[in-house]
Coordinates of C-alpha atoms in Angstrom, one line a residue:
M1 CA 97.6 123.2 100.9
S2 CA 99.0 119.9 102.2
R3 CA 102.4 118.6 101.0
S4 CA 103.1 114.9 101.8
A5 CA 106.2 112.9 102.3
V6 CA 106.6 109.2 103.0
L7 CA 109.0 108.2 105.9
N8 CA 110.3 104.7 105.2
I9 CA 111.8 103.8 108.6
D10 CA 114.5 101.3 109.2
T11 CA 113.7 98.9 106.2
Q12 CA 117.2 97.8 106.4
C13 CA 119.2 94.5 106.1
S14 CA 120.2 94.7 109.8
F15 CA 116.9 93.1 110.8
F16 CA 117.7 89.9 108.8
H17 CA 120.4 89.3 111.5
R18 CA 118.4 89.7 114.7
D19 CA 117.4 86.7 116.7
Y20 CA 113.7 87.6 116.6
W21 CA 113.5 87.8 112.8
Q22 CA 110.7 85.9 111.3
E23 CA 109.6 85.5 107.7
T24 CA 106.0 84.9 108.6
D25 CA 104.6 88.5 107.8
F26 CA 107.5 89.6 105.6
P27 CA 105.9 88.8 102.2
A28 CA 102.8 90.8 103.0
F29 CA 104.9 93.6 104.3
Q30 CA 107.0 93.7 101.1
Q31 CA 104.0 93.8 99.0
A32 CA 102.3 96.5 101.0
L33 CA 105.4 98.7 101.3
T34 CA 106.2 98.3 97.6
R35 CA 102.7 99.4 96.7
L36 CA 102.8 102.3 99.0
L37 CA 106.3 103.6 97.8
N38 CA 105.5 103.0 94.1
G39 CA 102.2 104.9 94.5
A40 CA 103.8 107.7 96.3
Q41 CA 106.5 108.1 93.7
A42 CA 104.0 108.0 90.9
R43 CA 102.3 110.9 92.6
H44 CA 105.6 112.8 92.9
I45 CA 105.5 112.4 96.7
P46 CA 109.0 112.3 98.1
V47 CA 110.1 109.1 99.9
V48 CA 112.6 109.7 102.8
D49 CA 114.6 106.6 103.9
I50 CA 115.6 106.5 107.5
F51 CA 118.2 104.1 108.7
H52 CA 119.0 103.1 112.3
V53 CA 122.7 103.2 113.1
E54 CA 124.5 102.0 116.3
G55 CA 128.2 102.0 117.2
E56 CA 128.4 98.2 117.2
G57 CA 126.5 95.0 116.0
V58 CA 124.3 94.5 113.1
F59 CA 123.1 98.1 113.1
S60 CA 126.6 99.5 112.8
H61 CA 128.1 100.6 109.5
A62 CA 130.9 98.1 110.1
S63 CA 128.4 95.3 109.8
G64 CA 127.6 96.1 106.2
Y65 CA 123.9 95.7 107.0
V66 CA 122.9 99.4 107.2
K67 CA 121.5 99.4 103.7
P68 CA 118.0 99.0 102.1
M69 CA 116.5 95.6 102.1
P70 CA 117.0 94.0 98.6
F71 CA 113.3 94.2 97.5
L72 CA 113.3 98.0 97.7
T73 CA 113.6 99.6 94.2
H74 CA 112.5 103.2 94.9
T75 CA 114.8 106.1 94.7
P76 CA 114.7 108.0 98.0
A77 CA 114.5 111.8 97.8
V78 CA 117.0 111.9 100.7
T79 CA 118.3 109.4 103.4
F80 CA 118.9 110.2 107.1
E81 CA 120.5 108.2 109.8
K82 CA 119.1 108.0 113.3
H83 CA 120.6 106.8 116.6
V84 CA 117.3 106.8 118.7
H85 CA 113.8 105.4 118.2
N86 CA 112.4 108.5 116.4
A87 CA 113.5 109.8 113.0
F88 CA 113.7 113.4 114.1
T89 CA 116.2 113.7 117.0
D90 CA 119.5 115.0 115.6
T91 CA 118.9 113.9 112.0
G92 CA 117.9 117.1 110.2
L93 CA 114.7 115.5 109.0
D94 CA 112.5 118.3 110.4
R95 CA 114.4 121.0 108.7
W96 CA 114.4 119.1 105.4
L97 CA 110.6 118.6 105.6
R98 CA 109.9 122.2 106.5
Q99 CA 112.2 123.6 103.8
R100 CA 109.9 121.7 101.3
D101 CA 106.7 122.7 103.1
C102 CA 105.8 119.1 103.9
N103 CA 103.1 119.1 106.6
H104 CA 101.7 115.6 106.1
L105 CA 103.8 112.5 106.9
I106 CA 103.1 109.0 105.9
I107 CA 104.7 106.5 108.2
C108 CA 105.9 103.0 107.2
G109 CA 108.7 100.6 107.9
I110 CA 110.1 98.4 110.7
R111 CA 109.1 98.0 113.7
T112 CA 105.4 99.0 114.0
E113 CA 105.3 99.6 117.7
Q114 CA 108.8 101.0 118.2
C115 CA 110.5 103.3 115.7
C116 CA 107.4 103.8 113.5
E117 CA 105.1 104.6 116.3
T118 CA 107.7 106.8 118.1
T119 CA 108.3 108.7 114.9
A120 CA 104.5 109.2 114.5
R121 CA 104.2 110.5 118.0
V122 CA 107.1 113.0 117.7
A123 CA 105.9 114.1 114.3
S124 CA 102.4 114.9 115.7
D125 CA 104.0 116.8 118.6
L126 CA 106.0 118.8 116.0
G127 CA 102.7 119.8 114.2
Y128 CA 102.7 117.4 111.3
R129 CA 99.5 115.7 110.2
V130 CA 100.4 112.0 110.3
T131 CA 99.1 108.9 108.4
F132 CA 100.2 105.6 109.8
V133 CA 100.1 102.8 107.2
T134 CA 100.1 99.8 109.5
E135 CA 100.0 97.2 106.8
A136 CA 103.2 98.8 105.4
T137 CA 105.0 98.3 108.7
L138 CA 106.5 95.1 110.1
T139 CA 107.0 93.8 113.6
F140 CA 107.6 90.6 115.5
P141 CA 106.0 89.0 118.6
M142 CA 107.1 90.4 122.0
T143 CA 107.0 88.8 125.4
H144 CA 106.9 90.8 128.7
Q145 CA 106.1 89.4 132.1
G146 CA 105.3 86.0 130.6
I147 CA 102.6 87.4 128.2
T148 CA 103.4 87.3 124.5
L149 CA 101.7 89.9 122.1
D150 CA 101.6 88.5 118.6
V151 CA 102.0 90.7 115.5
N152 CA 98.2 91.4 115.2
A153 CA 97.9 92.4 118.9
L154 CA 100.9 94.7 118.5
R155 CA 99.5 96.3 115.4
H156 CA 96.0 96.8 117.0
R157 CA 97.6 98.3 120.1
T158 CA 99.7 100.7 118.0
E159 CA 96.6 101.8 116.0
T160 CA 94.6 102.2 119.2
V161 CA 97.0 104.4 120.9
L162 CA 97.7 106.6 117.7
A163 CA 94.2 107.0 116.3
G164 CA 92.6 110.3 117.2
R165 CA 95.7 111.4 119.1
F166 CA 98.8 111.2 117.0
A167 CA 98.0 109.8 113.6
T168 CA 95.3 108.4 111.3
P169 CA 95.8 104.7 110.7
L170 CA 95.0 103.8 107.0
T171 CA 95.5 100.9 104.7
V172 CA 97.8 101.3 101.6
S173 CA 94.8 101.7 99.3
A174 CA 93.1 104.3 101.5
C175 CA 96.3 106.3 101.8
L176 CA 97.0 106.3 98.0
E177 CA 93.3 107.3 97.4
L178 CA 93.8 110.2 99.8
L179 CA 96.8 111.3 97.9
T180 CA 95.0 111.3 94.5

């Protein structure tokens, strides 16, 4: 039997204060994430909130921004804080999931190609079945060596490297249908 849990990664106010923050894709992200979280909770699937915390800056507790984005209305089953890109290292998440016999993880949150993707990879390596709900993740354009990858390119790249190896990329609708 498969028991699922949703990992809502870094959907926190800290991002509003980063120089790369853009509103462009935020409304669609809000809508997709809200649908996913509401659908999961309606099916009695626990939602785990993960917050990134650093010693200084907008990701520090002192900033006051390490808190859920205002549009989030769900009640998390538990909240963990992380200090690295994945949600497992030194957080207690793996123990919490195993104590509840959760073996299927649904990944959503911010940033698609960073903390969400890294968590999906680690989860797979730990033996979890992973669903990556790309439309319920958010990212921003990135430039390296003079080449800019836009949001669509980053999402496509993430799905490409995860599919068939670390996770199954699904839409919100397909994920919720799977959980019915």
